[in-house]
PDB file of C-alpha atoms in Angstrom:
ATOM      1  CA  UNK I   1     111.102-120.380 -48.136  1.00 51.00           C
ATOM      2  CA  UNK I   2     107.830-120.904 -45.837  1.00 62.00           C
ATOM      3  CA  UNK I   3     106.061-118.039 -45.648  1.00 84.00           C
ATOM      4  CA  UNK I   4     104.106-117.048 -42.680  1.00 93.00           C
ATOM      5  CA  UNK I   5     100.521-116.901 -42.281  1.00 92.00           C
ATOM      6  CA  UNK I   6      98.055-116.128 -39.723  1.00 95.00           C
ATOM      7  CA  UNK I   7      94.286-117.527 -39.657  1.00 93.00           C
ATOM      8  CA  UNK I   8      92.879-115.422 -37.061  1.00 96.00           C
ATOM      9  CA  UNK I   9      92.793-111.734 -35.997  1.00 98.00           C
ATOM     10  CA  UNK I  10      94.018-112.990 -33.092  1.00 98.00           C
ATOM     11  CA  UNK I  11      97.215-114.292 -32.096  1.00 98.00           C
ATOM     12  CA  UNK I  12      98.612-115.876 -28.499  1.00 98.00           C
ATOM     13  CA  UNK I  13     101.824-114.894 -26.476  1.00 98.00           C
ATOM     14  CA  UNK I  14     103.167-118.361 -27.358  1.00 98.00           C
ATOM     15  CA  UNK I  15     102.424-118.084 -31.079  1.00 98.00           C
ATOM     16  CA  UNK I  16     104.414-114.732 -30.806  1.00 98.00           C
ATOM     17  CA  UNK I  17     107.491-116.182 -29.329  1.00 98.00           C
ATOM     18  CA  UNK I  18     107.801-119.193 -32.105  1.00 97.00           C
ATOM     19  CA  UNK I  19     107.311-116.865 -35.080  1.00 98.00           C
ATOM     20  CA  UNK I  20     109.188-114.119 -33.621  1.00 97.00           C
ATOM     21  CA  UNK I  21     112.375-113.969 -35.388  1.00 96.00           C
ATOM     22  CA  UNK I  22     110.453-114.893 -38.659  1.00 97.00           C
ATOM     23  CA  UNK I  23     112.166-112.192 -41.407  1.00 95.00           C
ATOM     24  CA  UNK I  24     107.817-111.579 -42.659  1.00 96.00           C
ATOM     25  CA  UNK I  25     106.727-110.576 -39.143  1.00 98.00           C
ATOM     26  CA  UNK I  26     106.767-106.920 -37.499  1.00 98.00           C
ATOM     27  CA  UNK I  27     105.229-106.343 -34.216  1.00 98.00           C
ATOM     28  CA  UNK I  28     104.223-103.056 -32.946  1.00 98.00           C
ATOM     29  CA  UNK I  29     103.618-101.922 -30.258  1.00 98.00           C
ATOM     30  CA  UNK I  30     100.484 -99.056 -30.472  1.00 98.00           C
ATOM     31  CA  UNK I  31     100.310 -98.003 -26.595  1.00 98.00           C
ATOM     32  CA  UNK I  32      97.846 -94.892 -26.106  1.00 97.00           C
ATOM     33  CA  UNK I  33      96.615 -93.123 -23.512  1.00 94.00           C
ATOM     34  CA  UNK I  34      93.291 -91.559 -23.376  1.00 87.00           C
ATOM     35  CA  UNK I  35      93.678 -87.359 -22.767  1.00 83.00           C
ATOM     36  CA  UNK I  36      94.854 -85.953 -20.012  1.00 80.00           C
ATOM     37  CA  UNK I  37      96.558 -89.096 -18.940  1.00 87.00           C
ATOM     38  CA  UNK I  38     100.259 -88.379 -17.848  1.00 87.00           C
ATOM     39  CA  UNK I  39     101.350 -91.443 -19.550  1.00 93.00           C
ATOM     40  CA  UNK I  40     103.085 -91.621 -22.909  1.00 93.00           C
ATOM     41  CA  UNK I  41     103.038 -94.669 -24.782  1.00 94.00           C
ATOM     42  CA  UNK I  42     106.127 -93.765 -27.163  1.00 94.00           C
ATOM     43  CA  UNK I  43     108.098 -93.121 -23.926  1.00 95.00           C
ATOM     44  CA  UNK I  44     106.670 -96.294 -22.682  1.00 96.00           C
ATOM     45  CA  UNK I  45     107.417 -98.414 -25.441  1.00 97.00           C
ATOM     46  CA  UNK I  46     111.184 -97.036 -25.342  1.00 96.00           C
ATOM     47  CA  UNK I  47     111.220 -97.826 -21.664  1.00 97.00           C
ATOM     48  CA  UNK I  48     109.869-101.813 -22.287  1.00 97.00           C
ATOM     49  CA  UNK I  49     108.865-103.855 -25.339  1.00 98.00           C
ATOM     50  CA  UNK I  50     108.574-106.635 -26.939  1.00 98.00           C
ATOM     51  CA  UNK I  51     111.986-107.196 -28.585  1.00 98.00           C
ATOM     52  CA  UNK I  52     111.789-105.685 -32.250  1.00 96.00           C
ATOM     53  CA  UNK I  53     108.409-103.935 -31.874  1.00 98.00           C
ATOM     54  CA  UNK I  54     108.209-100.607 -33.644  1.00 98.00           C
ATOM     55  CA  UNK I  55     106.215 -97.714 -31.830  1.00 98.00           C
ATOM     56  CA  UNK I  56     102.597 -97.136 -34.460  1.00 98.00           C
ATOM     57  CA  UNK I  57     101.519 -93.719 -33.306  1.00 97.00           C
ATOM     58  CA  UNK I  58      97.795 -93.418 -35.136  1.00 97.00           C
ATOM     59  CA  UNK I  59      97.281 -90.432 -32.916  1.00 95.00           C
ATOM     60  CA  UNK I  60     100.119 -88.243 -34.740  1.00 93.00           C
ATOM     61  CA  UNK I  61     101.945 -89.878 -37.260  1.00 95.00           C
ATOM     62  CA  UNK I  62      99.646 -91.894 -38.870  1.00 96.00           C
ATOM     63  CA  UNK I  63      96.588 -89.802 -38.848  1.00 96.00           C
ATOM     64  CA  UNK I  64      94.649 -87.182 -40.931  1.00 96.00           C
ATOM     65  CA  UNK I  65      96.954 -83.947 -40.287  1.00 94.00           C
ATOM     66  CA  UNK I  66      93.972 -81.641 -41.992  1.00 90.00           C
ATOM     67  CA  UNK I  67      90.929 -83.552 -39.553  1.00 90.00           C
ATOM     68  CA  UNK I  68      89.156 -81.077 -37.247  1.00 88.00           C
ATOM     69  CA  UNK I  69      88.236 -84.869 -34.999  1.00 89.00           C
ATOM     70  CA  UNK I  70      91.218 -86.915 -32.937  1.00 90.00           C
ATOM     71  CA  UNK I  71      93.141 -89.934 -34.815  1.00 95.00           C
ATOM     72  CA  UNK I  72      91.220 -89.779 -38.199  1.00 96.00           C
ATOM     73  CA  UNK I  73      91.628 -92.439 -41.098  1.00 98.00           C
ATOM     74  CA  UNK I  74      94.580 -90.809 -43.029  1.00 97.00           C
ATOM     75  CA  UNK I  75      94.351 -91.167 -46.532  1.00 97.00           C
ATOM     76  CA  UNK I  76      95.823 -94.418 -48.191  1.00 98.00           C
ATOM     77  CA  UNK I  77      98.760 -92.326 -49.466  1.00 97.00           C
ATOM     78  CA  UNK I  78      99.657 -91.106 -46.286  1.00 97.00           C
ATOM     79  CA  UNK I  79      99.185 -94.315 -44.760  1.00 98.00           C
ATOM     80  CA  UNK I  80     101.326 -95.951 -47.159  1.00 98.00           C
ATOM     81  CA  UNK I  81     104.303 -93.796 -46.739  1.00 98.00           C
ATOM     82  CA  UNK I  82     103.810 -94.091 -42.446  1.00 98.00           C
ATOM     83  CA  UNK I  83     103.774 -97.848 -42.409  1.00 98.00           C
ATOM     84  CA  UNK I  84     106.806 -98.244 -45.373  1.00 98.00           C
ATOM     85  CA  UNK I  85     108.906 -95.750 -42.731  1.00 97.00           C
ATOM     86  CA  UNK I  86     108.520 -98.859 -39.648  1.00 97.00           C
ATOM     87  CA  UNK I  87     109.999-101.258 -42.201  1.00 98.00           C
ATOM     88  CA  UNK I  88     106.493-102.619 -43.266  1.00 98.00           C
ATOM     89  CA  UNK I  89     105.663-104.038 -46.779  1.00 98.00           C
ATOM     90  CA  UNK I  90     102.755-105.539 -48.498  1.00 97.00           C
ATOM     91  CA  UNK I  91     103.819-109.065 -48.126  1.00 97.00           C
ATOM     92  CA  UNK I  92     104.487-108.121 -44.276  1.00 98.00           C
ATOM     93  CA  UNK I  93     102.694-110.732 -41.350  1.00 98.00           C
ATOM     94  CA  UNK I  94     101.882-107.345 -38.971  1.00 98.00           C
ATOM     95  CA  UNK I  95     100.794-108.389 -34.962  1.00 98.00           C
ATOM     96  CA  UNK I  96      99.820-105.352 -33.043  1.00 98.00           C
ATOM     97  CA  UNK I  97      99.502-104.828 -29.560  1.00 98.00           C
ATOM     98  CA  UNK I  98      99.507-102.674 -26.147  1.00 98.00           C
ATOM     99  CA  UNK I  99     100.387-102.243 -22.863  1.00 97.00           C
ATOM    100  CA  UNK I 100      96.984-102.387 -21.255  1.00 96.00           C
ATOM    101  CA  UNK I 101      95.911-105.623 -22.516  1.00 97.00           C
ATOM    102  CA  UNK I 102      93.308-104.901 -24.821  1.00 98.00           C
ATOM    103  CA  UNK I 103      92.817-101.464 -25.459  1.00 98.00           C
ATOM    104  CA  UNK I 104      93.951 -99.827 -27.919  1.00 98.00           C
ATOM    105  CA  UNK I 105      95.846-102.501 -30.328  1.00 98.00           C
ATOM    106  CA  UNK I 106      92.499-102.890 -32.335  1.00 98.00           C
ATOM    107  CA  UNK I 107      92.265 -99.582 -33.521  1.00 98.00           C
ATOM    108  CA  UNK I 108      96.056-100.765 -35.769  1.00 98.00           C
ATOM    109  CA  UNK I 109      94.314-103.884 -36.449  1.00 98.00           C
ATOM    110  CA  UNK I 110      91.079-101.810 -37.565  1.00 98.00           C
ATOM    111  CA  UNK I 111      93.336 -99.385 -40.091  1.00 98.00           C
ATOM    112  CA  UNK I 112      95.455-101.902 -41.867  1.00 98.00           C
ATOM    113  CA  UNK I 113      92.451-103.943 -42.777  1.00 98.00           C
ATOM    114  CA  UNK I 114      90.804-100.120 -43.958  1.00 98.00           C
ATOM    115  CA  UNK I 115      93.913-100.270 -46.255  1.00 98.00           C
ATOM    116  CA  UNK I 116      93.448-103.575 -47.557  1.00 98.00           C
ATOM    117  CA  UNK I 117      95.994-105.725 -45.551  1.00 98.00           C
ATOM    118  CA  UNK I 118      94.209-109.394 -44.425  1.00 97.00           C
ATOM    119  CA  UNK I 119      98.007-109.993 -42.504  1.00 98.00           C
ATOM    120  CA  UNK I 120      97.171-108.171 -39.418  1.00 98.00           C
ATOM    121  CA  UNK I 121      96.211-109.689 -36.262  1.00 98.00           C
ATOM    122  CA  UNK I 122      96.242-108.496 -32.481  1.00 98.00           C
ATOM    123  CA  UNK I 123      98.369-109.968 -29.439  1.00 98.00           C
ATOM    124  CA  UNK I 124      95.686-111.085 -27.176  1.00 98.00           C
ATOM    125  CA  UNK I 125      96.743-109.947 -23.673  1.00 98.00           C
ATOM    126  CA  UNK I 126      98.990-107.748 -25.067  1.00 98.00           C
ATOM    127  CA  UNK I 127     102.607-106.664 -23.456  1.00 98.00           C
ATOM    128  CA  UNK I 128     101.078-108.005 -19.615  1.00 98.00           C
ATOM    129  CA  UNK I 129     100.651-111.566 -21.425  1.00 98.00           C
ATOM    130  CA  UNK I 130     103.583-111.654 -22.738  1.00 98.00           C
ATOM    131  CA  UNK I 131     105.291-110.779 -19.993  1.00 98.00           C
ATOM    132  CA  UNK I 132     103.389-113.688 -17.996  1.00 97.00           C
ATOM    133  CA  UNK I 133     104.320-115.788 -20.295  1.00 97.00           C
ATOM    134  CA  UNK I 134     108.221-114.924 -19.368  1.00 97.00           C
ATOM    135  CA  UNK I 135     109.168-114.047 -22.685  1.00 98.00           C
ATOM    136  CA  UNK I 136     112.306-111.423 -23.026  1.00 97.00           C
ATOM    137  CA  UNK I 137     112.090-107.634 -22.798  1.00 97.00           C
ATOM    138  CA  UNK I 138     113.484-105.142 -24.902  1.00 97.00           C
ATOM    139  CA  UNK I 139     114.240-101.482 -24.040  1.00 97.00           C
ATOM    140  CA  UNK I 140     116.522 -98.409 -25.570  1.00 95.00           C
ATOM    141  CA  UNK I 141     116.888 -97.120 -28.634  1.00 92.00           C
ATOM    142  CA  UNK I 142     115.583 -99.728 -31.502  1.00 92.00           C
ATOM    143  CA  UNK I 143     117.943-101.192 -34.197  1.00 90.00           C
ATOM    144  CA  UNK I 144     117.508 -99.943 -37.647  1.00 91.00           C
ATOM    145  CA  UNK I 145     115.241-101.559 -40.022  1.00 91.00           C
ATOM    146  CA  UNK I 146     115.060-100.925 -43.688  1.00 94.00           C
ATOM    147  CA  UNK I 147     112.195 -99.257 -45.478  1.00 96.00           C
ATOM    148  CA  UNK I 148     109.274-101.485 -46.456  1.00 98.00           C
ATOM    149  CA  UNK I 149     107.515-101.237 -49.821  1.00 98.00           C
ATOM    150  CA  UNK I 150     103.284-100.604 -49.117  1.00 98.00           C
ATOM    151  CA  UNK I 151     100.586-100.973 -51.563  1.00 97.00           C
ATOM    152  CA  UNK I 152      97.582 -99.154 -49.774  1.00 98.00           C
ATOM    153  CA  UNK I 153      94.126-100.797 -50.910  1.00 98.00           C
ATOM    154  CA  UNK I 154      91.690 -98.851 -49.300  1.00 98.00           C
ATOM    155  CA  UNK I 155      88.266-100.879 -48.265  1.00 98.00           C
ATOM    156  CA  UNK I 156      85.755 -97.995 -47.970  1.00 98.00           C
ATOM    157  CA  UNK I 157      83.524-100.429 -46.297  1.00 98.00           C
ATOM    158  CA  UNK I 158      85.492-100.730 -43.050  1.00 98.00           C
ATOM    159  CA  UNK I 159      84.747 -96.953 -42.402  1.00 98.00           C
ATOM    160  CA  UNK I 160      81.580 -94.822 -42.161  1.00 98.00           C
ATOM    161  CA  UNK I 161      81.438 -90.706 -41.559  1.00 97.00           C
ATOM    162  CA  UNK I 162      78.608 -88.989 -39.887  1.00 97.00           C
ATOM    163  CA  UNK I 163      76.472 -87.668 -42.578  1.00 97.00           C
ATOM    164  CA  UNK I 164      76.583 -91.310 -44.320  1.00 98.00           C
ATOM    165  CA  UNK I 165      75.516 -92.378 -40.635  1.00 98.00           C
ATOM    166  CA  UNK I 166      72.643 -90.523 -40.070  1.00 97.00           C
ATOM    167  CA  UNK I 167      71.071 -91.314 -43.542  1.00 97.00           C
ATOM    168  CA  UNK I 168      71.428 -94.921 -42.354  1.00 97.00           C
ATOM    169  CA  UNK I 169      70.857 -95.208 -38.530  1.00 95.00           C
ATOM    170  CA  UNK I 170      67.201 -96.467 -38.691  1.00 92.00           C
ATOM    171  CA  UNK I 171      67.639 -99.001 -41.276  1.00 97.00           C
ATOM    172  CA  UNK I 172      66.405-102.659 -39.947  1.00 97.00           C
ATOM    173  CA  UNK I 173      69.641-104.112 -41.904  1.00 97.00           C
ATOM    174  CA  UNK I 174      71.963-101.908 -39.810  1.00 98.00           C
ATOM    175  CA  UNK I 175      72.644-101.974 -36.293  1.00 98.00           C
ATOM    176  CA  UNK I 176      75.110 -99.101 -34.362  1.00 98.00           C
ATOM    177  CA  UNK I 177      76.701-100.410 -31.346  1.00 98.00           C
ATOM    178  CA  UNK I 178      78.495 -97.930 -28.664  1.00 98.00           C
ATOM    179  CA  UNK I 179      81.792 -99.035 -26.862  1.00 98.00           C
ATOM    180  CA  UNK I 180      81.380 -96.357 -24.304  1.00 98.00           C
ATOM    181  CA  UNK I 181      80.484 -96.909 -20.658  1.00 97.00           C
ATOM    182  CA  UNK I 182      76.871 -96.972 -20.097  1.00 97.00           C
ATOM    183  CA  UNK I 183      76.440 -94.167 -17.795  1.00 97.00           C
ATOM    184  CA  UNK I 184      77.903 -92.060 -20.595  1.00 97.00           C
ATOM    185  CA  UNK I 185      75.483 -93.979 -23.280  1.00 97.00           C
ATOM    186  CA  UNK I 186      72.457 -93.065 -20.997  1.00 97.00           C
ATOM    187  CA  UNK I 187      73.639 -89.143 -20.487  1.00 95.00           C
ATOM    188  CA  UNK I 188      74.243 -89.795 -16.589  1.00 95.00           C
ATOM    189  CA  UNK I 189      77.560 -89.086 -17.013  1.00 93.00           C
ATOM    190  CA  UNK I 190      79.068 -85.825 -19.158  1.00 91.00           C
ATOM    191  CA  UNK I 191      81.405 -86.379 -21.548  1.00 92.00           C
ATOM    192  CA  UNK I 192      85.162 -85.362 -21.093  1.00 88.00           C
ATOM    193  CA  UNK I 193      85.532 -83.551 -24.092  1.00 88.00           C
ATOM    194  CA  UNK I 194      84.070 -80.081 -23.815  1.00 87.00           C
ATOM    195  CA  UNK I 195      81.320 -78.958 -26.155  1.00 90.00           C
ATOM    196  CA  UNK I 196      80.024 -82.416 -26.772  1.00 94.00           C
ATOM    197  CA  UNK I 197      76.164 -83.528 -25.499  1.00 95.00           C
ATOM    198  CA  UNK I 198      75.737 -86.201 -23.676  1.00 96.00           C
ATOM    199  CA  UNK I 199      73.613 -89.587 -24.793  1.00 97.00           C
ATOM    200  CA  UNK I 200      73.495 -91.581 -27.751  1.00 98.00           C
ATOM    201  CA  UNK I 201      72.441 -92.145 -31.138  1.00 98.00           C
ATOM    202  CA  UNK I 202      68.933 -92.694 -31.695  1.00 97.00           C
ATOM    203  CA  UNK I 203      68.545 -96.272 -32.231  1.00 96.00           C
ATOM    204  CA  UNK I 204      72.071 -97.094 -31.005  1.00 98.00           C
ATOM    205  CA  UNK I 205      72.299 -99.943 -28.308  1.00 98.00           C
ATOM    206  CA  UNK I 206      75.219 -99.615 -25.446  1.00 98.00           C
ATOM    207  CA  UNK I 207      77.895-102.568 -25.536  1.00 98.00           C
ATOM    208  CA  UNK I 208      80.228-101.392 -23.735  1.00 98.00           C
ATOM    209  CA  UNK I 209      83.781-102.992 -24.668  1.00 98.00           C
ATOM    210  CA  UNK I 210      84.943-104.143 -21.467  1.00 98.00           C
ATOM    211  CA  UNK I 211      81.823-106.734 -21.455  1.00 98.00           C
ATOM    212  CA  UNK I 212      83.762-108.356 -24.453  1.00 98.00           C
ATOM    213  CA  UNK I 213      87.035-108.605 -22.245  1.00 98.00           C
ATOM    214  CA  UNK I 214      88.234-110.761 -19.134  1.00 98.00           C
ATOM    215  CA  UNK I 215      91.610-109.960 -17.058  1.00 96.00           C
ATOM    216  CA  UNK I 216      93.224-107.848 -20.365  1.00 96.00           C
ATOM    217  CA  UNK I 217      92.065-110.371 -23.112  1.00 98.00           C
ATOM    218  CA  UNK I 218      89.376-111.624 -25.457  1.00 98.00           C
ATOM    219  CA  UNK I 219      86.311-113.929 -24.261  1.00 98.00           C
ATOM    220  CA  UNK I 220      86.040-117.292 -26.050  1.00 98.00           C
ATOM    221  CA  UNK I 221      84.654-117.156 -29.547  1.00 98.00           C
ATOM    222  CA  UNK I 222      81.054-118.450 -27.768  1.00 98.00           C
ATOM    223  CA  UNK I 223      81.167-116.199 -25.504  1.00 98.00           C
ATOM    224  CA  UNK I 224      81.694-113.228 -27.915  1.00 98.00           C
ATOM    225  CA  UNK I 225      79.117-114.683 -29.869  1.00 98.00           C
ATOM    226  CA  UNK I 226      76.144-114.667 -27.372  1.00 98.00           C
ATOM    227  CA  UNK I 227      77.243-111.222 -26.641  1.00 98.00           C
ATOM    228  CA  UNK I 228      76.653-110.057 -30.158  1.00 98.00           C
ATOM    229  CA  UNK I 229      73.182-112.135 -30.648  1.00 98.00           C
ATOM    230  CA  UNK I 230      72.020-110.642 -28.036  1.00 98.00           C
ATOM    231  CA  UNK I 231      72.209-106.892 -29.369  1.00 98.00           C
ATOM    232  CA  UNK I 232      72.100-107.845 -33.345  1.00 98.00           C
ATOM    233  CA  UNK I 233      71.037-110.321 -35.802  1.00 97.00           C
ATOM    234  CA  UNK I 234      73.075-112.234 -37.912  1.00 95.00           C
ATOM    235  CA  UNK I 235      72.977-110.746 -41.087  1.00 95.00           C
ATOM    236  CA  UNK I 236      72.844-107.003 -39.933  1.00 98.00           C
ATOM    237  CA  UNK I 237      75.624-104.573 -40.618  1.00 98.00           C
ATOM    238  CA  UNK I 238      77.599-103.577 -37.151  1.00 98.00           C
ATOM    239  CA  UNK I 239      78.910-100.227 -37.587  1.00 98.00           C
ATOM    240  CA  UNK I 240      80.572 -99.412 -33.973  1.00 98.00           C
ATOM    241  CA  UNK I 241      81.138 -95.911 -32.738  1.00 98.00           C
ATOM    242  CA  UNK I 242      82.577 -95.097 -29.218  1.00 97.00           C
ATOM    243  CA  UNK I 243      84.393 -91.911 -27.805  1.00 95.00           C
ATOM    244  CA  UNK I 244      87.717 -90.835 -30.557  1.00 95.00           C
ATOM    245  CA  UNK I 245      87.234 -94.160 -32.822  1.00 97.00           C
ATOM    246  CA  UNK I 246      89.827 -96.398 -30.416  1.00 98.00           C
ATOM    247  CA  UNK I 247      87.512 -98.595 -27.993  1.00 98.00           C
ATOM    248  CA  UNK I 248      85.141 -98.864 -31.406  1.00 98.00           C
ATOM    249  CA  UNK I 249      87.624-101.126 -33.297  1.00 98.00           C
ATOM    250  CA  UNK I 250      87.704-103.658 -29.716  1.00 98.00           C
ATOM    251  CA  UNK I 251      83.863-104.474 -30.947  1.00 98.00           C
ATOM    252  CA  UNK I 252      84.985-104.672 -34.482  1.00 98.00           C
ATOM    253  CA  UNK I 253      87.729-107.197 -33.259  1.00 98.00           C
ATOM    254  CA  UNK I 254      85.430-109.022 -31.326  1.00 98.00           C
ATOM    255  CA  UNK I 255      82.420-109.241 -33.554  1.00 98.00           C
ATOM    256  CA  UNK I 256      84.886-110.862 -36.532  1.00 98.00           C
ATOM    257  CA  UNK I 257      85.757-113.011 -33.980  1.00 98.00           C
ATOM    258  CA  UNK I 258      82.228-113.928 -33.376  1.00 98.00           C
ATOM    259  CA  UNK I 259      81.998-114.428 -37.335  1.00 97.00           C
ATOM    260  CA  UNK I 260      80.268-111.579 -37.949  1.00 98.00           C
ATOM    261  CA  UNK I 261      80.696-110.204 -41.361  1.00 96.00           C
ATOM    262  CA  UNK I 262      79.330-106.762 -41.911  1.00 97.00           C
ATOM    263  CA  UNK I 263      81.863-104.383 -39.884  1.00 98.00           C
ATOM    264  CA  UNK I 264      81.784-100.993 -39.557  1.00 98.00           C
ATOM    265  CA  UNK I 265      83.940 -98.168 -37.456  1.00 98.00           C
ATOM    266  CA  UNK I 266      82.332 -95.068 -37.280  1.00 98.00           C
ATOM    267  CA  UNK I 267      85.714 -92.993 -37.472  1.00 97.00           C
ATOM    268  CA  UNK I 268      84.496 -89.923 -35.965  1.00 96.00           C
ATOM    269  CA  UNK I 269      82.448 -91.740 -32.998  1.00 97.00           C
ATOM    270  CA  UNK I 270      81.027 -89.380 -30.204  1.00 97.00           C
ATOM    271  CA  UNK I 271      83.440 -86.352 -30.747  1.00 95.00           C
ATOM    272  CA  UNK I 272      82.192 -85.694 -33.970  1.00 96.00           C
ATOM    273  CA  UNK I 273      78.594 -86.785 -33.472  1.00 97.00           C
ATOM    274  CA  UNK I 274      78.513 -85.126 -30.032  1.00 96.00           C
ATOM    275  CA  UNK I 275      79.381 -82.312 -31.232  1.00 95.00           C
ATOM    276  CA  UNK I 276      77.853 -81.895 -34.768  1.00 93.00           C
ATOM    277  CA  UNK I 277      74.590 -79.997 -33.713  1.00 92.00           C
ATOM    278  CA  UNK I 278      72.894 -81.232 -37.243  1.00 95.00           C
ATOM    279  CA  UNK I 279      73.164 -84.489 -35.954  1.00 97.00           C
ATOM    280  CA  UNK I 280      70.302 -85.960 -33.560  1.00 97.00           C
ATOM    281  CA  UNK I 281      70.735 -87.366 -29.618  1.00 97.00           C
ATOM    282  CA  UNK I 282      68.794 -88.785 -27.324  1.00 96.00           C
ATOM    283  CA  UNK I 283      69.084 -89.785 -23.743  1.00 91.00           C
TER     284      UNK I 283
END
């Protein structure tokens, strides 16, 4: 029996549609909306996806339930038991994607490899690409799929909290890069959550993560690459932060794309920094 591999975090619409009925791959579909958007992506996904895609909802399901922050890391366990439910299993080939594109897809990509699973990539385009491409639609209930079997092997170095953070933020081996629209990097724009400052961290410098994208996918490796030199050094540790933790994981994405090798997500990001009064922020 071949078995199915992939060599990049990244996958095409193409690659997708040869490898699709493979019995190793699951595809799901993690559609999210940012707050206060009248979208759902569950609903969504019901309404159109990519045939056999189960619906990964990091914002509920597969989340801390006890975290006082939006969409935390759950713990391995937890994880575990989430991602056996959709049929998933340590031996599992796992593509992720979204409806936007690029959005939020990398934040799946981002927790599997937390939990120790090198099988995960991300549909580059996402569900628009594929639907370019004129590959079939699915929509309805989904058929059943039996229970995978998960071995959770957490990677602690994926994942950084606040107080580790500020102990390391002026470090010349580690740079933090924010996903988050410049104006709201700068403080010239508030934030949307209430009770969080505006501005950054000290020492922080402002990527935001649509200057890694072009019409809903990934810029080519070079690209990617001058767009990291240009804010880092080689050998420095990239820990990203951005609003909730989502946008964050695009720069992790992109920066192992650029074969970068220390990668960070600062769970927590803005809501929890922003917020945290014991924490410092500048403008």
């Amino acid at each position: 029996m071949s078995v199915l591999k992939i060599t990049s975090p990244l996958v095409s619409a193409s690659w997708l549609a040869q490898n699709l009925s493979d019995p190793q791959l699951v595809v799901l579909d993690a559609t999210w909306f940012l707050p206060g958007s009248d979208r759902n992506g569950e609903k969504e996904w019901l309404q159109k996806r990519i045939p056999s895609a189960r619906y990964f909802d990091f914002d509920k399901k597969v989340a801390h339930p006890e975290a006082s922050f939006p969409h935390m890391l759950p713990e391995a366990e937890h994880f575990a038991r989430e991602v056996e439910a959709l049929g998933i299993s340590t031996d599992s080939t796992v593509v992720v994607y979204d409806s936007q594109g690029i959005f939020s897809a990398p934040r799946v990509w981002w927790m599997f490899r937390a939990m120790g699973h090198e099988q995960v990539a991300v549909l580059d385009g996402g569900l628009p690409a594929w639907e370019l491409a004129g590959n079939t639609i699915e929509s309805g209930e989904p058929k059943p799929y039996e229970q995978g079997k998960f071995k959770s092997d957490f990677q602690p170095q994926w994942v950084i909290d606040g107080d580790a953070l500020v102990q390391v933020l002026n470090k010349p081996d580690v740079q933090v890069l924010d996903a988050r629209a410049a104006a709201r990097f700068y403080g010239t724009q508030p934030e949307p959550r209430q009770g969080v400052r505006s501005g950054h961290m000290p020492s922080a410098k402002s990527l935001p993560f649509g200057q890694l994208l072009k019409d809903g996918c990934f810029l080519p490796q070079e690209q990617l690459q001058q767009r990291f030199d240009a804010v880092s050094d080689d050998d420095q540790q990239l820990i990203f932060s951005c609003g909730s933790g989502v946008t964050a994981c695009i720069l992790a994405l992109a920066a192992e794309l650029a074969g970068r090798k220390k990668l960070t997500v600062y769970d927590g990001s803005w809501t929890e920094w922003g917020s945290t009064f014991k924490y410092p922020v500048v403008q």
